[in-house]
GROMACS .gro file of C-alpha atoms in nm:
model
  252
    1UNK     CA    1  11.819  10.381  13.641
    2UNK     CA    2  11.552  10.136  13.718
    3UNK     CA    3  11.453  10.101  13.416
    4UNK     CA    4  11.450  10.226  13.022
    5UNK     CA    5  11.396  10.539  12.881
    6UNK     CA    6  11.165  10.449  12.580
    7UNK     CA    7  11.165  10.688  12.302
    8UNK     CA    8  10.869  10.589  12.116
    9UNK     CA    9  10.821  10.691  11.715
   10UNK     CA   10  10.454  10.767  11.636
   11UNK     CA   11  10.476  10.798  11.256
   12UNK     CA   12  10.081  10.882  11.215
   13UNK     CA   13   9.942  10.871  10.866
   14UNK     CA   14  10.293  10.945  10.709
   15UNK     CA   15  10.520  10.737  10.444
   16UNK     CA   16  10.500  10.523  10.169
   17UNK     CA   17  10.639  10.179  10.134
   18UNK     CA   18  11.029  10.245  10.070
   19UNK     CA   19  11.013  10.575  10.276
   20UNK     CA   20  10.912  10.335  10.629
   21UNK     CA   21  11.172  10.087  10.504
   22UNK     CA   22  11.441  10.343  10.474
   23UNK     CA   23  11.347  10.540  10.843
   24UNK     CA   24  11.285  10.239  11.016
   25UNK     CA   25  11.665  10.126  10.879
   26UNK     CA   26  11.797  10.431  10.979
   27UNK     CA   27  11.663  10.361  11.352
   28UNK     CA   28  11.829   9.995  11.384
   29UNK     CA   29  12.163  10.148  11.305
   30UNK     CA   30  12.172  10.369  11.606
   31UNK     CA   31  11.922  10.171  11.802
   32UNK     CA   32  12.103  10.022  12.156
   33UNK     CA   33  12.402  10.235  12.106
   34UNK     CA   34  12.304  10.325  12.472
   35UNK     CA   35  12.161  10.017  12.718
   36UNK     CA   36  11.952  10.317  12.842
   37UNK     CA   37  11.753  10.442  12.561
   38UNK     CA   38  11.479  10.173  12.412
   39UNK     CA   39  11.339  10.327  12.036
   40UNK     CA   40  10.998  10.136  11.973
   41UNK     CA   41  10.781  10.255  11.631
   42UNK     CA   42  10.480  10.247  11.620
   43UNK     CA   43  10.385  10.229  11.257
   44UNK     CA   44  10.023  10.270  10.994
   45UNK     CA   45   9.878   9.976  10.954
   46UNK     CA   46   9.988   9.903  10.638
   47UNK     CA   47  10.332   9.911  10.728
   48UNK     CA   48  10.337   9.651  10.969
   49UNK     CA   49  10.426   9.355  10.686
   50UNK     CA   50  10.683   9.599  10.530
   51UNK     CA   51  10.880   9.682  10.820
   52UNK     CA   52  10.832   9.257  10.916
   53UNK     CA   53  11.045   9.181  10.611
   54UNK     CA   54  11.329   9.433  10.791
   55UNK     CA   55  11.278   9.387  11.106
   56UNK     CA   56  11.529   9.362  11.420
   57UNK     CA   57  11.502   9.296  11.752
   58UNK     CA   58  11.681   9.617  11.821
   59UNK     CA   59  11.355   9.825  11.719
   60UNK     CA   60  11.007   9.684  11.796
   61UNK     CA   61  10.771   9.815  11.633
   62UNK     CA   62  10.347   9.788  11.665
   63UNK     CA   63  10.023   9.919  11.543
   64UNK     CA   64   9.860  10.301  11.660
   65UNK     CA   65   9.546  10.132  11.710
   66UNK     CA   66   9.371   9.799  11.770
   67UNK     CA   67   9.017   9.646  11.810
   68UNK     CA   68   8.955   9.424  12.116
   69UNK     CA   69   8.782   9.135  11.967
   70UNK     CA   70   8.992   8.831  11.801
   71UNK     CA   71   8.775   8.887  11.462
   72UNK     CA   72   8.476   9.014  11.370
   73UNK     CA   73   8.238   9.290  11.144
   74UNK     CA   74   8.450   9.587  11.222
   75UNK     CA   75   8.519   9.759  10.916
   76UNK     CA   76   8.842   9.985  10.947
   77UNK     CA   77   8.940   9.796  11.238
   78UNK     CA   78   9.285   9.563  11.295
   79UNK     CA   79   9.243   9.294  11.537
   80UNK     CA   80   9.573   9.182  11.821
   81UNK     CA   81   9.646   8.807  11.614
   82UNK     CA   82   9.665   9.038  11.290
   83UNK     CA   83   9.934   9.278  11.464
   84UNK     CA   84  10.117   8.987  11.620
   85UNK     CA   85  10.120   8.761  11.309
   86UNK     CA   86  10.337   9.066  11.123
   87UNK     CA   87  10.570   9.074  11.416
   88UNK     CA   88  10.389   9.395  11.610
   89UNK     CA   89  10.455   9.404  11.972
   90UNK     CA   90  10.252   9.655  12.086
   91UNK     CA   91   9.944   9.938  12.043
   92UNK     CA   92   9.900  10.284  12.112
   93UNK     CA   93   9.565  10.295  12.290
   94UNK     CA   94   9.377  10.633  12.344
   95UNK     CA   95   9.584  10.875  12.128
   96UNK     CA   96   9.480  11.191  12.136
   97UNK     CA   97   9.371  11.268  11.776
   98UNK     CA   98   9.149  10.912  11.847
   99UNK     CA   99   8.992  11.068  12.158
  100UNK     CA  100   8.905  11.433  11.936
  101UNK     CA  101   8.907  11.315  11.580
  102UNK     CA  102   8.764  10.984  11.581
  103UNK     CA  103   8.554  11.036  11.915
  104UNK     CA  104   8.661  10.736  12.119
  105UNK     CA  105   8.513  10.693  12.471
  106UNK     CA  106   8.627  10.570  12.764
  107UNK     CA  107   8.454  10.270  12.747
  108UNK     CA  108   8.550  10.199  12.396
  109UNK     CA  109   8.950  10.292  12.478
  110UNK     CA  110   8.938  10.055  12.823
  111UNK     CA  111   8.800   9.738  12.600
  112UNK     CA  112   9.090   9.768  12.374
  113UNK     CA  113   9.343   9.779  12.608
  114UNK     CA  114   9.160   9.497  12.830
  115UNK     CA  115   9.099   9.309  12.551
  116UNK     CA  116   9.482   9.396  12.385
  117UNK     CA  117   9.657   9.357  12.683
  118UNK     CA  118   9.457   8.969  12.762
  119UNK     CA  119   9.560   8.904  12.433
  120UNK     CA  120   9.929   8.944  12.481
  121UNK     CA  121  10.002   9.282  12.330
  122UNK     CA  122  10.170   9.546  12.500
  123UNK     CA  123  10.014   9.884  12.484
  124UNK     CA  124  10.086  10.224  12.544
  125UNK     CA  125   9.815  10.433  12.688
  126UNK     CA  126   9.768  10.793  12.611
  127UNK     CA  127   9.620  11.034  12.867
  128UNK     CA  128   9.618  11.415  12.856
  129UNK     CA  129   9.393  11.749  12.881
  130UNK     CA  130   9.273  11.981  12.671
  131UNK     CA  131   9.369  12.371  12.679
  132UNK     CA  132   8.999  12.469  12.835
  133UNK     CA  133   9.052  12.188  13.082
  134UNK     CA  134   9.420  12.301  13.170
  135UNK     CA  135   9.293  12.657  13.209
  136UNK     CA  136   9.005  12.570  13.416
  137UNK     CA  137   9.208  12.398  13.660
  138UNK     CA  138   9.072  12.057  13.573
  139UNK     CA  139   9.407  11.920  13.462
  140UNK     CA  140   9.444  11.633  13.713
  141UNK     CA  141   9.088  11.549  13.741
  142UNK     CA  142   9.138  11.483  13.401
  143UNK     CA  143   9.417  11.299  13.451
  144UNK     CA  144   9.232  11.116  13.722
  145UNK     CA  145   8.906  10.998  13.522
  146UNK     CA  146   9.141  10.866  13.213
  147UNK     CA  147   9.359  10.639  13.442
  148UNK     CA  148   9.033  10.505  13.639
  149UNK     CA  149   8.944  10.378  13.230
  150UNK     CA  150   9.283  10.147  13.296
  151UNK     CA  151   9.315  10.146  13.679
  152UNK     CA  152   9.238   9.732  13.759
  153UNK     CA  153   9.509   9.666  13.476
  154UNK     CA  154   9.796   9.844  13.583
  155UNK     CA  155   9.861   9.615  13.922
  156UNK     CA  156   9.830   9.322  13.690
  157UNK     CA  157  10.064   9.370  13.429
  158UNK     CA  158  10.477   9.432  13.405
  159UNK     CA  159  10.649   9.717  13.306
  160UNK     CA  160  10.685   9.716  12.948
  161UNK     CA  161  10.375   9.545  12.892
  162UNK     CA  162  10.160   9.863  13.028
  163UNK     CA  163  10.319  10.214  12.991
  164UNK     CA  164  10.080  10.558  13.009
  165UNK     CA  165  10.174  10.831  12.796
  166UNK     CA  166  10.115  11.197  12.879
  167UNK     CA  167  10.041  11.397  12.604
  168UNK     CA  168   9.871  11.735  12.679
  169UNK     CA  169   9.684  11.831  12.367
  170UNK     CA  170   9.749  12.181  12.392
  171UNK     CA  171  10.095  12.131  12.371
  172UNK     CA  172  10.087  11.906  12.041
  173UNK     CA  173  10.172  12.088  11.720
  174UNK     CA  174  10.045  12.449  11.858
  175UNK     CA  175  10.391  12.571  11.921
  176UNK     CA  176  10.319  12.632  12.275
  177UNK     CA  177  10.549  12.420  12.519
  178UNK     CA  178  10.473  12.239  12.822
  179UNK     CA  179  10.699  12.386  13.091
  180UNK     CA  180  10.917  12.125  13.322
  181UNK     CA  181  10.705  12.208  13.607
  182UNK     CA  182  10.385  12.165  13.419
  183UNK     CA  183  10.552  11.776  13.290
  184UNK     CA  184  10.690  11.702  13.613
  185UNK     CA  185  10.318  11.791  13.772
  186UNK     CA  186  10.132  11.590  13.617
  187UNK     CA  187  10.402  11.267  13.565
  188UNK     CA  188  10.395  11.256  13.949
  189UNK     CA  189  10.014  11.281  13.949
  190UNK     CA  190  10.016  10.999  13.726
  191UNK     CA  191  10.283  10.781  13.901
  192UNK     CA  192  10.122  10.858  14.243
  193UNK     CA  193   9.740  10.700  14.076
  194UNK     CA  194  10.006  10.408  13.938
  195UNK     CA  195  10.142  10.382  14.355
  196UNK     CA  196   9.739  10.366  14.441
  197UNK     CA  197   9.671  10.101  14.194
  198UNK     CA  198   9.965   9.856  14.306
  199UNK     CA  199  10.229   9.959  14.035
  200UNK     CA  200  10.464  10.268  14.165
  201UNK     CA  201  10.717  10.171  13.870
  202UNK     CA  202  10.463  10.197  13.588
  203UNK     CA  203  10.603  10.382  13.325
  204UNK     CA  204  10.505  10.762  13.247
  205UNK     CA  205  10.632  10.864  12.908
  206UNK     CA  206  10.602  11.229  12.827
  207UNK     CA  207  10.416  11.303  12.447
  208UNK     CA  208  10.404  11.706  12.397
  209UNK     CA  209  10.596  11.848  12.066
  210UNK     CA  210  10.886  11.622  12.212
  211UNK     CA  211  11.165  11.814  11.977
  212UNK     CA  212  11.578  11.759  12.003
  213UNK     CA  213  11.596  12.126  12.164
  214UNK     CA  214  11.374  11.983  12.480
  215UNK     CA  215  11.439  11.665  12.487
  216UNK     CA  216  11.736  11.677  12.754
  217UNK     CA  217  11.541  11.894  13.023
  218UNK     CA  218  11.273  11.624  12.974
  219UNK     CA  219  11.467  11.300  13.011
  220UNK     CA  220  11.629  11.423  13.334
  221UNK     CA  221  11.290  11.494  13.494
  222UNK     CA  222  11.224  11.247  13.762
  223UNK     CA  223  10.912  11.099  13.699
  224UNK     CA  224  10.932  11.091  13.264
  225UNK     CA  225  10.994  10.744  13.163
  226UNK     CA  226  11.061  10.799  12.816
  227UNK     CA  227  10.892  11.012  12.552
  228UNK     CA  228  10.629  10.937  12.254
  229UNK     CA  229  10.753  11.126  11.945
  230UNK     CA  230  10.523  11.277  11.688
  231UNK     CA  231  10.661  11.525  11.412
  232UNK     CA  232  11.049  11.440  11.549
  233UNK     CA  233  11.026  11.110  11.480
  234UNK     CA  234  10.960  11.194  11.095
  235UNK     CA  235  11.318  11.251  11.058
  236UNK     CA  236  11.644  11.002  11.110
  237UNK     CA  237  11.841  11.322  11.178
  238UNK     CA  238  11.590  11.467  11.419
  239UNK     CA  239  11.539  11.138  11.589
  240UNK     CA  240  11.920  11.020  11.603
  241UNK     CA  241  11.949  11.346  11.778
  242UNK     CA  242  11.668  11.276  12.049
  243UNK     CA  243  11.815  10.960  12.105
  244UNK     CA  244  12.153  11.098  12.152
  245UNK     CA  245  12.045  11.356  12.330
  246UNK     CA  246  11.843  11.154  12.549
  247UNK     CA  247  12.122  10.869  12.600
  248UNK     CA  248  12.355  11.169  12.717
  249UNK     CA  249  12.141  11.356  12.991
  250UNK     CA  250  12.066  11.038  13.153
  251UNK     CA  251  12.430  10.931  13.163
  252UNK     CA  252  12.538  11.219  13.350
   0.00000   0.00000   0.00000
């Protein structure tokens, strides 16, 4: 391998103080059992002091979200110094519950990875298409106008400091599963845009109802990168098992 497999933990809006202590815990212990696998959290806002006073290098762990100016009059917002001075690494950028939910452009999502990014956080940036746009065939044009939001970054950043995340929102917590051919697909669209824009080794993580029962046909696909956990990464069990999992397939 070239390089990591990152299993990323999105923990959403879930978990009270002890609870994030006690997961996060649970992570370090397995955490870099396997060179191969790299487990990253990224964590509610409010957690980020709590899971400071735990922390270990084994685990990084960042914000789901963050505003592109230093300070400022953004109510709700969390700026890149506040995620960094709790020992964040990183942001998810363009999640897909931001893009529906909360209505985030394109223009909005490309200043806070610019302005993250500039600022010396590492982000992970979410791309994916609806089930109207997958079943009008618009899938990769989709694909296409998301990574043009991001395209004069990618050549100018390392791997590990950029990685895209495909998450097709059709596929997220509607029980219906992406098929292999429908990942692989689109992960070679995506690294093929990265080839375009100077960076063939950007990594593609793979974000649909990522579960321990999928996880292995996923991690041996060529072009998936890693994988960004949503309702499996609630669980030490459930995780430890994707990581396992994961670890094994790409040892064989």
């Amino acid at each position: 391998m070239s390089q990591p497999f990152y299993l990323i933990a999105n923990w959403k809006m879930h978990f009270l103080e002890s609870e994030a202590k006690a997961l996060y815990g649970a992570f370090v212990e397995f955490a870099e059992m396997d060179a191969a696998v790299k487990v990253w959290v990224a964590a509610p806002a409010v957690h980020l002091p709590i899971l400071q006073q735990v922390r270990s290098g084994k685990v990084p762990y960042g914000a789901q979200n963050v505003h592109f100016e230093l300070s400022g009059a953004y109510t709700g917002e969390i700026s890149v110094p506040m995620v960094r001075d709790c020992g964040g690494t990183f942001s998810l950028v363009g999640h897909s519950e931001r893009r529906i939910l909360f209505h985030e452009s394109e223009e909005l999502l490309g200043k806070r990875a610019e302005g993250a990014l500039r600022q010396g956080l590492n982000i992970v940036y979410c791309v994916g298409e609806t089930l109207d746009q997958r079943e009008s065939h618009q899938t990769m044009s989709v694909l296409e106008n998301q990574f043009a939001t991001i395209s004069e970054l990618v050549g100018s950043y390392n791997n590990g400091e950029l990685l895209i995340a495909y998450e097709p929102v059709w596929a997220i917590g509607t029980g219906r599963v992406a098929s292999t051919d429908e990942i692989a697909e689109a992960h070679l669209h995506l690294k093929t845009l990265a080839a375009q824009a100077g960076n063939p080794m950007l990594p593609v993580l793979y974000g649909g109802s990522v579960k321990p029962q999928n996880i292995e046909e996923i991690a041996t696909l060529d072009d998936v990168d890693g994988a960004l956990v949503g309702g499996a990464s609630l669980d030490s069990d459930s995780f430890r098992s994707l990581y396992q999992k994961s670890a094994a397939a790409l040892n064989r």
